[in-house]
Amino acid sequence: MKKVVKFGGSSLASAEQFQKVGAIIHADEDRKFVVPSAPGKRFDEDTKVTDMLYACYALAEKDHDFTKEINRIEERYQQIIDGLELDLDLSSEFDRIIDNFKKKAGSDYAASRGEYLNGIIMANYLGYEFIDPAEALRFNEAGIFDAELTNKLLIKRLEGVERAVIPGFYGAMGDGRVKTFSRGGSDITGSIVAKAIQADVYENWTDVSGFLIADPRIIKDPKGIDIITYGELRELSYMGAGVLHEDAIFPVRKEGIPINIRNTNKPEDEGTWIVGNTCQKAKYTITGIAGKKGFASINIEKDMMNAEVGFGRKVLQVFEDYNISFEHMPSGIDTLSVMVHQSEFVDKEQKILSGINRAVNPDHVDIQSDLALIAVVGRCMKSQRGTAGRIFAALSHASVNVRMIDQGSSEQNIIIGVVNEDFETAIKAIYDIFVETRI
Ligand code: ADP
Ligand code: ASP
Ligand code: MG
């Protein structure tokens, strides 16, 4: 058996955490490929090394002095090295990093050093080979990840390698420039490595005992999810369940490699299994709830819209012209709404409105801002009657006004739009009705 084990930032924030990780790896022969993140927070008010690196590079970019800031980062690593009593000196690495910062190597390069340095420490600590992902993880000139080429290069690079540490979060473009995934992207690296070595399992170790039905920052002690499908997980993580990066399932999904989310601080817990398919029923009608704030809805009205062929395409073309992707597009006979991320839309708002006016000459357009979207997800929902009814009864009971409803064609999710202020209340009401009261 071969397992890829990815450890998140909080699992590697200090020497004590490294020791827990070491014990986990040594407890199972099969844990052969290790993907570390950069050191995360040691306590609530602490700063992640990745954030420290971004801040430090912002100074370098403006030609400001960053000595104090880079020294603080070096201290964080030195504490880990000292705590583990390793014979390792990172000073030449730091000299090179400082030099590259001065040469303006880019913020992606800067951020990637968090994982790179942690990888060097981890490889030294475990006695595993260190592999720099810049050698094998490829992004094209547009900065888009090249999955096919990466898989080829990685298979070649890993040929004959028994055990290795491969830092998460970054790779490089063809010309050698370092490129990172979006935040939380070490989860994707773990999945890419799992595919390349055809792992039996991809273990993703974090600070919670698996995927929980709802965000623990909103629901106190939410129940855990034992087993969840890739599809359900993708919906939940896209909608804000932060445990696993929303793109992390793609490399393993086709290969049918299961992901097991585990807790570094409670290795005895079984955690959550993420699988292609399962005949196991979820414990509750729903598998999970997640959501995000900060959406705007552009509501367009025009008499006889239904008879106008190409109306929707013309509206969407305006959004495409301004490089804005839409989240949802609920429609009525004479109305159509386009939901977008408010932060992307706000600066282009007036241009888009006049574009819509020119394109379809509507009777009326209005914008609703500060909306939140909540996804209620579950593979068992389609075989249960009355699920939507229960959601809306619970929301009405909690005095939450529903602004938008959308059900995906897979019937495994119902998306609800509410105002930002009702976000937490709505999630609590839905959690209560399905999990606490189970009526
Ligand atoms: P790591 O540093 O290990 O990658 P993350 O911070 O990215 O960890 O993800 C774990 C965190 O995700 C948890 O500490 C928790 O606060 C948050 N979280 C949000 N939604 C959920 C959920 N549905 N289940 C579990 N954790 C969640
Ligand atoms: N260190 C990176 C971040 O903070 C990547 C990761 O942790 O997955 O986003
Ligand atoms: Mg993460």
CSV table of C-alpha atoms and ligand atoms in Angstrom, one decimal:
chain,number,residue,atom,x,y,z
A,1,MET,CA,0.0,0.0,0.0
A,2,LYS,CA,1.1,3.6,-0.7
A,3,LYS,CA,-0.4,6.6,1.1
A,4,VAL,CA,0.2,10.3,0.5
A,5,VAL,CA,-0.1,12.3,3.7
A,6,LYS,CA,-0.7,16.1,3.5
A,7,PHE,CA,-0.3,18.1,6.7
A,8,GLY,CA,-1.9,21.6,7.0
A,9,GLY,CA,-0.4,24.7,8.6
A,10,SER,CA,-1.6,24.2,12.1
A,11,SER,CA,-0.3,20.6,12.1
A,12,LEU,CA,3.2,22.0,11.4
A,13,ALA,CA,3.1,25.3,13.3
A,14,SER,CA,5.7,24.3,16.0
A,15,ALA,CA,8.3,21.6,16.9
A,16,GLU,CA,5.6,19.9,19.1
A,17,GLN,CA,3.3,19.7,16.1
A,18,PHE,CA,6.1,18.3,14.0
A,19,GLN,CA,6.7,15.6,16.6
A,20,LYS,CA,3.0,14.6,16.4
A,21,VAL,CA,3.3,14.5,12.6
A,22,GLY,CA,6.5,12.4,12.9
A,23,ALA,CA,4.7,9.9,15.1
A,24,ILE,CA,1.8,9.6,12.7
A,25,ILE,CA,4.1,9.0,9.8
A,26,HIS,CA,6.2,6.4,11.7
A,27,ALA,CA,3.0,4.6,12.9
A,28,ASP,CA,2.2,3.4,9.3
A,29,GLU,CA,4.8,2.0,6.9
A,30,ASP,CA,2.6,3.0,4.0
A,31,ARG,CA,2.8,6.8,4.6
A,32,LYS,CA,5.5,7.2,2.0
A,33,PHE,CA,4.9,10.6,0.4
A,34,VAL,CA,4.6,13.6,2.6
A,35,VAL,CA,3.2,17.0,1.5
A,36,PRO,CA,3.7,19.8,4.1
A,37,SER,CA,2.1,23.2,4.2
A,38,ALA,CA,3.9,26.3,5.7
A,39,PRO,CA,3.8,26.7,9.5
A,40,GLY,CA,0.3,28.0,10.4
A,41,LYS,CA,-1.0,29.6,13.6
A,42,ARG,CA,0.2,28.4,16.9
A,43,PHE,CA,-2.6,30.3,18.8
A,44,ASP,CA,-5.6,32.4,17.7
A,45,GLU,CA,-3.8,35.7,17.4
A,46,ASP,CA,-0.7,34.2,15.7
A,47,THR,CA,0.2,34.9,12.0
A,48,LYS,CA,0.6,32.2,9.4
A,49,VAL,CA,4.1,32.2,7.8
A,50,THR,CA,2.5,32.5,4.4
A,51,ASP,CA,0.9,35.8,5.5
A,52,MET,CA,4.2,36.9,7.0
A,53,LEU,CA,5.9,36.2,3.6
A,54,TYR,CA,3.3,38.2,1.6
A,55,ALA,CA,3.7,41.1,4.0
A,56,CYS,CA,7.5,41.0,3.9
A,57,TYR,CA,7.5,40.8,0.1
A,58,ALA,CA,5.1,43.8,-0.2
A,59,LEU,CA,7.9,45.8,1.6
A,60,ALA,CA,10.6,44.4,-0.7
A,61,GLU,CA,8.6,45.3,-3.7
A,62,LYS,CA,8.5,49.0,-2.6
A,63,ASP,CA,12.2,48.9,-1.9
A,64,HIS,CA,11.5,49.3,1.8
A,65,ASP,CA,13.7,47.6,4.4
A,66,PHE,CA,12.4,44.2,5.3
A,67,THR,CA,15.1,43.0,7.6
A,68,LYS,CA,13.0,42.9,10.8
A,69,GLU,CA,10.2,41.0,9.0
A,70,ILE,CA,12.4,38.4,7.4
A,71,ASN,CA,14.3,37.8,10.6
A,72,ARG,CA,10.9,37.1,12.3
A,73,ILE,CA,10.2,34.4,9.7
A,74,GLU,CA,13.7,32.9,10.1
A,75,GLU,CA,13.1,32.8,13.9
A,76,ARG,CA,9.9,30.8,13.4
A,77,TYR,CA,11.8,28.1,11.4
A,78,GLN,CA,14.8,28.2,13.8
A,79,GLN,CA,12.5,27.5,16.7
A,80,ILE,CA,11.2,24.4,15.0
A,81,ILE,CA,14.7,23.3,14.1
A,82,ASP,CA,15.9,23.8,17.7
A,83,GLY,CA,12.9,22.1,19.2
A,84,LEU,CA,13.5,19.1,17.0
A,85,GLU,CA,17.2,19.2,17.7
A,86,LEU,CA,18.1,18.9,14.0
A,87,ASP,CA,21.5,19.5,12.6
A,88,LEU,CA,20.2,21.9,9.9
A,89,ASP,CA,21.2,25.4,9.0
A,90,LEU,CA,18.9,27.5,6.8
A,91,SER,CA,21.0,30.6,6.7
A,92,SER,CA,22.2,30.2,3.1
A,93,GLU,CA,18.6,29.5,2.1
A,94,PHE,CA,17.6,32.8,3.7
A,95,ASP,CA,20.4,34.7,2.0
A,96,ARG,CA,19.1,33.4,-1.3
A,97,ILE,CA,15.5,34.3,-0.4
A,98,ILE,CA,16.6,37.9,0.6
A,99,ASP,CA,18.5,38.3,-2.6
A,100,ASN,CA,15.6,37.1,-4.7
A,101,PHE,CA,13.2,39.4,-2.8
A,102,LYS,CA,15.5,42.3,-3.7
A,103,LYS,CA,15.4,41.2,-7.3
A,104,LYS,CA,11.6,41.2,-7.1
A,105,ALA,CA,11.1,37.5,-7.8
A,106,GLY,CA,7.3,37.9,-7.4
A,107,SER,CA,4.8,37.4,-4.6
A,108,ASP,CA,4.1,33.8,-5.6
A,109,TYR,CA,7.8,33.0,-5.2
A,110,ALA,CA,7.7,34.8,-1.8
A,111,ALA,CA,4.7,32.9,-0.5
A,112,SER,CA,6.0,29.5,-1.8
A,113,ARG,CA,9.1,29.8,0.4
A,114,GLY,CA,6.8,28.9,3.4
A,115,GLU,CA,6.2,25.4,2.1
A,116,TYR,CA,9.7,25.1,0.6
A,117,LEU,CA,11.5,25.7,3.9
A,118,ASN,CA,9.1,23.6,5.9
A,119,GLY,CA,9.7,20.8,3.3
A,120,ILE,CA,13.4,21.0,3.9
A,121,ILE,CA,12.9,20.7,7.6
A,122,MET,CA,10.5,17.8,7.3
A,123,ALA,CA,12.7,15.9,4.9
A,124,ASN,CA,15.6,16.3,7.3
A,125,TYR,CA,13.5,15.3,10.3
A,126,LEU,CA,12.2,12.2,8.6
A,127,GLY,CA,15.3,11.3,6.7
A,128,TYR,CA,13.2,11.3,3.4
A,129,GLU,CA,14.3,12.7,0.0
A,130,PHE,CA,13.3,16.3,-0.6
A,131,ILE,CA,11.7,17.0,-4.0
A,132,ASP,CA,11.1,20.6,-5.0
A,133,PRO,CA,7.7,20.8,-6.8
A,134,ALA,CA,9.1,23.5,-9.1
A,135,GLU,CA,10.8,20.6,-10.9
A,136,ALA,CA,7.6,18.8,-11.8
A,137,LEU,CA,4.4,20.8,-11.1
A,138,ARG,CA,3.8,22.9,-14.2
A,139,PHE,CA,1.7,26.0,-14.9
A,140,ASN,CA,1.3,27.4,-18.4
A,141,GLU,CA,2.3,30.9,-19.5
A,142,ALA,CA,-1.2,32.1,-18.5
A,143,GLY,CA,-0.7,30.8,-15.0
A,144,ILE,CA,-3.1,27.9,-15.4
A,145,PHE,CA,-2.2,24.6,-13.9
A,146,ASP,CA,-1.2,22.0,-16.6
A,147,ALA,CA,-2.5,18.7,-15.1
A,148,GLU,CA,-1.4,16.5,-18.0
A,149,LEU,CA,2.2,17.7,-18.3
A,150,THR,CA,2.5,17.7,-14.5
A,151,ASN,CA,1.4,14.1,-14.2
A,152,LYS,CA,4.0,13.1,-16.8
A,153,LEU,CA,6.8,15.0,-15.2
A,154,LEU,CA,5.9,13.9,-11.7
A,155,ILE,CA,5.7,10.2,-12.6
A,156,LYS,CA,9.1,10.5,-14.2
A,157,ARG,CA,10.6,12.4,-11.2
A,158,LEU,CA,9.2,9.9,-8.7
A,159,GLU,CA,10.4,6.8,-10.6
A,160,GLY,CA,12.4,4.7,-8.1
A,161,VAL,CA,11.7,7.1,-5.2
A,162,GLU,CA,10.6,5.1,-2.2
A,163,ARG,CA,9.8,8.0,0.2
A,164,ALA,CA,9.8,11.7,-0.3
A,165,VAL,CA,8.7,15.1,1.0
A,166,ILE,CA,7.2,17.3,-1.6
A,167,PRO,CA,6.2,20.8,-0.4
A,168,GLY,CA,2.6,21.9,-1.1
A,169,PHE,CA,1.1,25.0,-2.7
A,170,TYR,CA,3.4,25.7,-5.6
A,171,GLY,CA,5.0,24.6,-8.9
A,172,ALA,CA,6.6,26.6,-11.7
A,173,MET,CA,6.0,27.8,-15.2
A,174,GLY,CA,8.0,26.6,-18.2
A,175,ASP,CA,10.5,29.4,-17.7
A,176,GLY,CA,11.1,28.4,-14.1
A,177,ARG,CA,9.2,31.2,-12.5
A,178,VAL,CA,7.4,30.0,-9.3
A,179,LYS,CA,3.6,29.9,-9.4
A,180,THR,CA,1.3,29.1,-6.5
A,181,PHE,CA,-2.2,27.8,-6.4
A,182,SER,CA,-4.8,29.9,-4.6
A,183,ARG,CA,-4.8,30.0,-0.8
A,184,GLY,CA,-5.1,26.6,0.8
A,185,GLY,CA,-3.6,25.0,-2.3
A,186,SER,CA,-1.4,22.5,-0.6
A,187,ASP,CA,-4.5,20.3,-0.6
A,188,ILE,CA,-4.3,20.2,-4.4
A,189,THR,CA,-0.6,19.3,-4.3
A,190,GLY,CA,-1.5,16.3,-2.1
A,191,SER,CA,-4.1,15.1,-4.6
A,192,ILE,CA,-1.7,15.6,-7.6
A,193,VAL,CA,1.0,13.5,-5.9
A,194,ALA,CA,-1.6,10.8,-4.9
A,195,LYS,CA,-2.6,10.5,-8.6
A,196,ALA,CA,1.0,10.4,-9.9
A,197,ILE,CA,2.0,7.5,-7.5
A,198,GLN,CA,-1.4,5.9,-7.8
A,199,ALA,CA,-1.8,6.0,-4.0
A,200,ASP,CA,-4.3,3.7,-2.3
A,201,VAL,CA,-5.4,6.6,0.0
A,202,TYR,CA,-4.8,10.4,0.2
A,203,GLU,CA,-4.7,11.3,3.9
A,204,ASN,CA,-5.3,15.0,4.6
A,205,TRP,CA,-4.3,15.8,8.1
A,206,THR,CA,-5.7,19.0,9.7
A,207,ASP,CA,-7.0,20.4,13.0
A,208,VAL,CA,-10.5,18.9,13.0
A,209,SER,CA,-11.6,15.3,13.1
A,210,GLY,CA,-12.9,15.4,9.5
A,211,PHE,CA,-15.6,17.2,7.6
A,212,LEU,CA,-18.3,18.5,9.9
A,213,ILE,CA,-21.9,19.0,8.9
A,214,ALA,CA,-21.5,22.8,9.3
A,215,ASP,CA,-18.7,25.3,10.0
A,216,PRO,CA,-17.7,24.9,13.7
A,217,ARG,CA,-17.3,28.7,13.9
A,218,ILE,CA,-21.1,29.0,13.3
A,219,ILE,CA,-22.5,25.8,14.9
A,220,LYS,CA,-21.0,24.8,18.3
A,221,ASP,CA,-19.7,21.2,18.2
A,222,PRO,CA,-21.4,20.2,14.9
A,223,LYS,CA,-21.7,16.5,14.2
A,224,GLY,CA,-19.1,14.9,11.9
A,225,ILE,CA,-19.6,13.3,8.5
A,226,ASP,CA,-18.3,9.8,8.2
A,227,ILE,CA,-18.5,9.4,4.5
A,228,ILE,CA,-19.2,11.9,1.7
A,229,THR,CA,-19.0,11.7,-2.1
A,230,TYR,CA,-16.6,13.9,-4.2
A,231,GLY,CA,-19.6,15.6,-5.7
A,232,GLU,CA,-21.1,16.6,-2.3
A,233,LEU,CA,-17.7,17.7,-1.0
A,234,ARG,CA,-17.1,19.9,-4.1
A,235,GLU,CA,-20.4,21.7,-3.5
A,236,LEU,CA,-19.7,22.2,0.1
A,237,SER,CA,-16.1,23.3,-0.2
A,238,TYR,CA,-16.9,25.6,-3.1
A,239,MET,CA,-19.5,27.2,-0.9
A,240,GLY,CA,-17.1,27.9,1.8
A,241,ALA,CA,-16.5,24.8,3.9
A,242,GLY,CA,-12.8,25.6,4.3
A,243,VAL,CA,-11.5,22.2,5.3
A,244,LEU,CA,-10.4,21.1,1.8
A,245,HIS,CA,-9.5,23.3,-1.2
A,246,GLU,CA,-12.4,23.1,-3.6
A,247,ASP,CA,-10.2,21.9,-6.5
A,248,ALA,CA,-8.4,19.2,-4.5
A,249,ILE,CA,-10.8,16.4,-5.6
A,250,PHE,CA,-10.1,16.7,-9.4
A,251,PRO,CA,-6.8,14.8,-9.6
A,252,VAL,CA,-8.0,11.9,-7.4
A,253,ARG,CA,-11.6,11.7,-8.5
A,254,LYS,CA,-11.0,10.0,-11.9
A,255,GLU,CA,-8.6,7.6,-10.3
A,256,GLY,CA,-11.0,6.7,-7.6
A,257,ILE,CA,-8.5,7.4,-4.9
A,258,PRO,CA,-10.3,8.1,-1.6
A,259,ILE,CA,-9.4,11.1,0.6
A,260,ASN,CA,-9.4,10.6,4.3
A,261,ILE,CA,-9.6,13.8,6.4
A,262,ARG,CA,-7.9,13.3,9.8
A,263,ASN,CA,-7.0,15.2,12.9
A,264,THR,CA,-3.3,15.5,13.7
A,265,ASN,CA,-4.2,16.3,17.3
A,266,LYS,CA,-6.5,13.2,17.6
A,267,PRO,CA,-5.0,10.6,15.3
A,268,GLU,CA,-7.2,7.9,16.8
A,269,ASP,CA,-10.3,9.4,15.2
A,270,GLU,CA,-11.3,7.8,11.9
A,271,GLY,CA,-12.2,11.2,10.3
A,272,THR,CA,-14.1,11.6,7.1
A,273,TRP,CA,-13.9,9.4,4.0
A,274,ILE,CA,-14.4,11.2,0.7
A,275,VAL,CA,-15.3,8.6,-2.0
A,276,GLY,CA,-16.6,8.3,-5.5
A,277,ASN,CA,-19.8,6.5,-4.6
A,278,THR,CA,-21.3,4.8,-1.6
A,279,CYS,CA,-24.3,2.8,-0.8
A,280,GLN,CA,-24.1,4.1,2.8
A,281,LYS,CA,-26.9,6.4,3.6
A,282,ALA,CA,-26.0,9.6,5.3
A,283,LYS,CA,-27.0,9.7,9.0
A,284,TYR,CA,-29.3,12.6,8.2
A,285,THR,CA,-31.3,13.7,5.1
A,286,ILE,CA,-28.6,16.3,4.4
A,287,THR,CA,-24.9,15.6,4.3
A,288,GLY,CA,-23.7,19.2,5.0
A,289,ILE,CA,-24.4,22.9,5.0
A,290,ALA,CA,-22.0,25.6,3.9
A,291,GLY,CA,-22.3,29.2,2.7
A,292,LYS,CA,-20.6,32.4,1.7
A,293,LYS,CA,-21.4,36.1,2.1
A,294,GLY,CA,-20.8,38.9,-0.3
A,295,PHE,CA,-22.9,38.4,-3.4
A,296,ALA,CA,-24.9,40.9,-5.5
A,297,SER,CA,-28.0,40.1,-7.6
A,298,ILE,CA,-28.7,42.0,-10.8
A,299,ASN,CA,-32.4,41.6,-11.4
A,300,ILE,CA,-33.7,42.3,-14.9
A,301,GLU,CA,-37.3,42.7,-15.9
A,302,LYS,CA,-38.8,42.9,-19.4
A,303,ASP,CA,-42.3,42.1,-20.6
A,304,MET,CA,-42.4,39.1,-22.9
A,305,MET,CA,-38.8,38.2,-22.1
A,306,ASN,CA,-39.7,34.6,-22.4
A,307,ALA,CA,-40.5,35.0,-26.1
A,308,GLU,CA,-37.2,36.8,-26.9
A,309,VAL,CA,-34.8,34.2,-28.2
A,310,GLY,CA,-31.2,34.8,-27.1
A,311,PHE,CA,-32.1,37.1,-24.2
A,312,GLY,CA,-30.1,35.1,-21.6
A,313,ARG,CA,-27.1,34.8,-23.9
A,314,LYS,CA,-27.0,38.6,-24.5
A,315,VAL,CA,-27.2,39.4,-20.8
A,316,LEU,CA,-24.4,36.9,-20.0
A,317,GLN,CA,-22.3,38.2,-22.8
A,318,VAL,CA,-22.1,41.6,-21.0
A,319,PHE,CA,-20.8,39.8,-17.9
A,320,GLU,CA,-18.3,37.9,-20.0
A,321,ASP,CA,-17.1,41.1,-21.7
A,322,TYR,CA,-16.2,42.4,-18.3
A,323,ASN,CA,-14.6,39.1,-17.2
A,324,ILE,CA,-17.1,38.4,-14.5
A,325,SER,CA,-18.3,34.9,-13.8
A,326,PHE,CA,-21.8,34.4,-12.5
A,327,GLU,CA,-22.7,32.1,-9.6
A,328,HIS,CA,-26.5,31.5,-10.3
A,329,MET,CA,-29.1,32.7,-12.7
A,330,PRO,CA,-32.6,32.1,-11.4
A,331,SER,CA,-35.3,33.2,-13.8
A,332,GLY,CA,-39.1,33.8,-14.1
A,333,ILE,CA,-41.3,34.4,-17.2
A,334,ASP,CA,-40.4,38.0,-17.5
A,335,THR,CA,-37.5,38.3,-15.0
A,336,LEU,CA,-34.0,37.1,-14.9
A,337,SER,CA,-31.4,37.5,-12.1
A,338,VAL,CA,-27.7,37.1,-12.3
A,339,MET,CA,-25.8,36.5,-9.1
A,340,VAL,CA,-22.2,37.6,-8.9
A,341,HIS,CA,-19.4,38.1,-6.3
A,342,GLN,CA,-20.0,41.7,-5.1
A,343,SER,CA,-16.3,42.4,-4.8
A,344,GLU,CA,-15.6,41.6,-8.5
A,345,PHE,CA,-18.7,43.4,-9.7
A,346,VAL,CA,-18.7,46.6,-7.7
A,347,ASP,CA,-16.0,48.5,-9.7
A,348,LYS,CA,-17.6,47.6,-13.0
A,349,GLU,CA,-21.2,48.1,-11.9
A,350,GLN,CA,-22.2,51.1,-14.0
A,351,LYS,CA,-20.5,49.8,-17.2
A,352,ILE,CA,-22.3,46.5,-16.8
A,353,LEU,CA,-25.7,48.1,-16.3
A,354,SER,CA,-25.3,50.3,-19.4
A,355,GLY,CA,-24.1,47.2,-21.3
A,356,ILE,CA,-27.3,45.3,-20.2
A,357,ASN,CA,-29.4,48.3,-21.3
A,358,ARG,CA,-27.8,48.4,-24.7
A,359,ALA,CA,-27.9,44.6,-25.2
A,360,VAL,CA,-31.5,43.8,-24.2
A,361,ASN,CA,-33.3,47.1,-23.6
A,362,PRO,CA,-35.0,45.9,-20.3
A,363,ASP,CA,-38.0,47.6,-18.7
A,364,HIS,CA,-36.3,47.7,-15.3
A,365,VAL,CA,-33.0,46.7,-13.7
A,366,ASP,CA,-32.3,46.7,-10.0
A,367,ILE,CA,-29.4,45.5,-7.9
A,368,GLN,CA,-29.6,43.8,-4.5
A,369,SER,CA,-26.3,43.8,-2.7
A,370,ASP,CA,-24.9,42.2,0.5
A,371,LEU,CA,-26.5,38.8,-0.1
A,372,ALA,CA,-25.3,35.5,1.3
A,373,LEU,CA,-25.6,32.1,-0.4
A,374,ILE,CA,-26.2,28.9,1.6
A,375,ALA,CA,-25.8,25.4,0.1
A,376,VAL,CA,-27.7,22.6,1.6
A,377,VAL,CA,-26.1,19.4,0.2
A,378,GLY,CA,-27.0,15.7,0.3
A,379,ARG,CA,-27.0,12.7,-1.9
A,380,CYS,CA,-30.0,11.4,0.0
A,381,MET,CA,-32.1,14.5,-0.7
A,382,LYS,CA,-33.5,13.4,-4.0
A,383,SER,CA,-35.1,10.3,-2.6
A,384,GLN,CA,-36.7,12.1,0.3
A,385,ARG,CA,-39.8,14.1,-0.2
A,386,GLY,CA,-40.4,17.4,1.5
A,387,THR,CA,-36.7,18.4,2.0
A,388,ALA,CA,-37.2,21.8,0.5
A,389,GLY,CA,-40.4,22.3,2.5
A,390,ARG,CA,-38.5,21.5,5.7
A,391,ILE,CA,-35.8,24.0,4.9
A,392,PHE,CA,-38.2,26.8,4.2
A,393,ALA,CA,-40.4,26.0,7.2
A,394,ALA,CA,-37.3,26.2,9.4
A,395,LEU,CA,-36.2,29.5,7.8
A,396,SER,CA,-39.6,31.0,8.1
A,397,HIS,CA,-39.7,30.0,11.8
A,398,ALA,CA,-36.4,31.7,12.3
A,399,SER,CA,-37.8,34.9,10.6
A,400,VAL,CA,-35.4,34.6,7.7
A,401,ASN,CA,-36.6,36.0,4.5
A,402,VAL,CA,-35.5,33.9,1.5
A,403,ARG,CA,-34.3,36.1,-1.5
A,404,MET,CA,-33.4,33.4,-3.9
A,405,ILE,CA,-33.8,29.6,-4.4
A,406,ASP,CA,-31.9,27.4,-6.8
A,407,GLN,CA,-31.8,23.6,-7.1
A,408,GLY,CA,-29.0,22.0,-9.0
A,409,SER,CA,-30.0,19.4,-11.7
A,410,SER,CA,-28.2,16.7,-9.7
A,411,GLU,CA,-30.8,17.3,-7.0
A,412,GLN,CA,-28.1,17.0,-4.5
A,413,ASN,CA,-28.1,20.6,-3.5
A,414,ILE,CA,-30.5,23.4,-2.8
A,415,ILE,CA,-29.0,26.9,-2.8
A,416,ILE,CA,-30.7,29.7,-0.8
A,417,GLY,CA,-30.0,33.4,-1.0
A,418,VAL,CA,-30.5,35.5,2.2
A,419,VAL,CA,-29.2,38.9,3.3
A,420,ASN,CA,-25.8,38.8,4.9
A,421,GLU,CA,-27.2,39.6,8.4
A,422,ASP,CA,-29.4,36.5,8.3
A,423,PHE,CA,-26.5,34.2,7.3
A,424,GLU,CA,-25.7,32.6,10.7
A,425,THR,CA,-29.3,32.5,11.8
A,426,ALA,CA,-30.3,30.6,8.6
A,427,ILE,CA,-27.5,28.1,8.9
A,428,LYS,CA,-28.4,27.4,12.6
A,429,ALA,CA,-32.1,27.0,11.6
A,430,ILE,CA,-31.3,24.5,8.9
A,431,TYR,CA,-28.8,22.6,11.1
A,432,ASP,CA,-31.4,22.4,13.9
A,433,ILE,CA,-34.2,21.1,11.8
A,434,PHE,CA,-32.2,18.3,10.1
A,435,VAL,CA,-29.6,17.4,12.8
A,436,GLU,CA,-30.9,18.4,16.2
A,437,THR,CA,-34.6,17.8,16.0
A,438,ARG,CA,-34.6,15.4,12.9
A,439,ILE,CA,-38.3,15.9,12.4
B,1,ADP,P1,-5.2,23.3,7.3
B,1,ADP,O1,-4.3,24.4,7.8
B,1,ADP,O2,-4.9,22.0,8.0
B,1,ADP,O3,-5.2,23.2,5.8
B,1,ADP,P2,-7.7,24.7,7.3
B,1,ADP,O4,-7.7,25.9,8.2
B,1,ADP,O5,-7.5,25.0,5.8
B,1,ADP,O6,-6.7,23.6,7.8
B,1,ADP,O7,-9.1,23.9,7.4
B,1,ADP,C1,-9.5,23.4,8.7
B,1,ADP,C2,-10.6,24.4,9.3
B,1,ADP,O8,-11.7,24.5,8.4
B,1,ADP,C3,-11.1,24.0,10.6
B,1,ADP,O9,-10.2,24.4,11.6
B,1,ADP,C4,-12.5,24.7,10.6
B,1,ADP,O10,-12.4,25.9,11.4
B,1,ADP,C5,-12.8,25.1,9.2
B,1,ADP,N1,-14.1,24.6,8.7
B,1,ADP,C6,-15.0,25.3,8.0
B,1,ADP,N2,-16.0,24.6,7.7
B,1,ADP,C7,-15.8,23.3,8.2
B,1,ADP,C8,-16.6,22.1,8.1
B,1,ADP,N3,-17.7,22.0,7.5
B,1,ADP,N4,-16.0,21.0,8.8
B,1,ADP,C9,-14.8,21.1,9.4
B,1,ADP,N5,-14.1,22.2,9.4
B,1,ADP,C10,-14.6,23.3,8.8
B,2,ASP,N1,0.3,28.0,3.1
B,2,ASP,C1,-0.7,28.3,2.0
B,2,ASP,C2,-1.8,29.1,2.6
B,2,ASP,O1,-1.7,29.6,3.7
B,2,ASP,C3,-1.2,27.0,1.4
B,2,ASP,C4,-1.8,26.0,2.3
B,2,ASP,O2,-1.8,26.1,3.5
B,2,ASP,O3,-2.4,25.1,1.8
B,2,ASP,O4,-2.7,29.4,1.9
B,3,MG,MG,-6.2,24.2,4.3
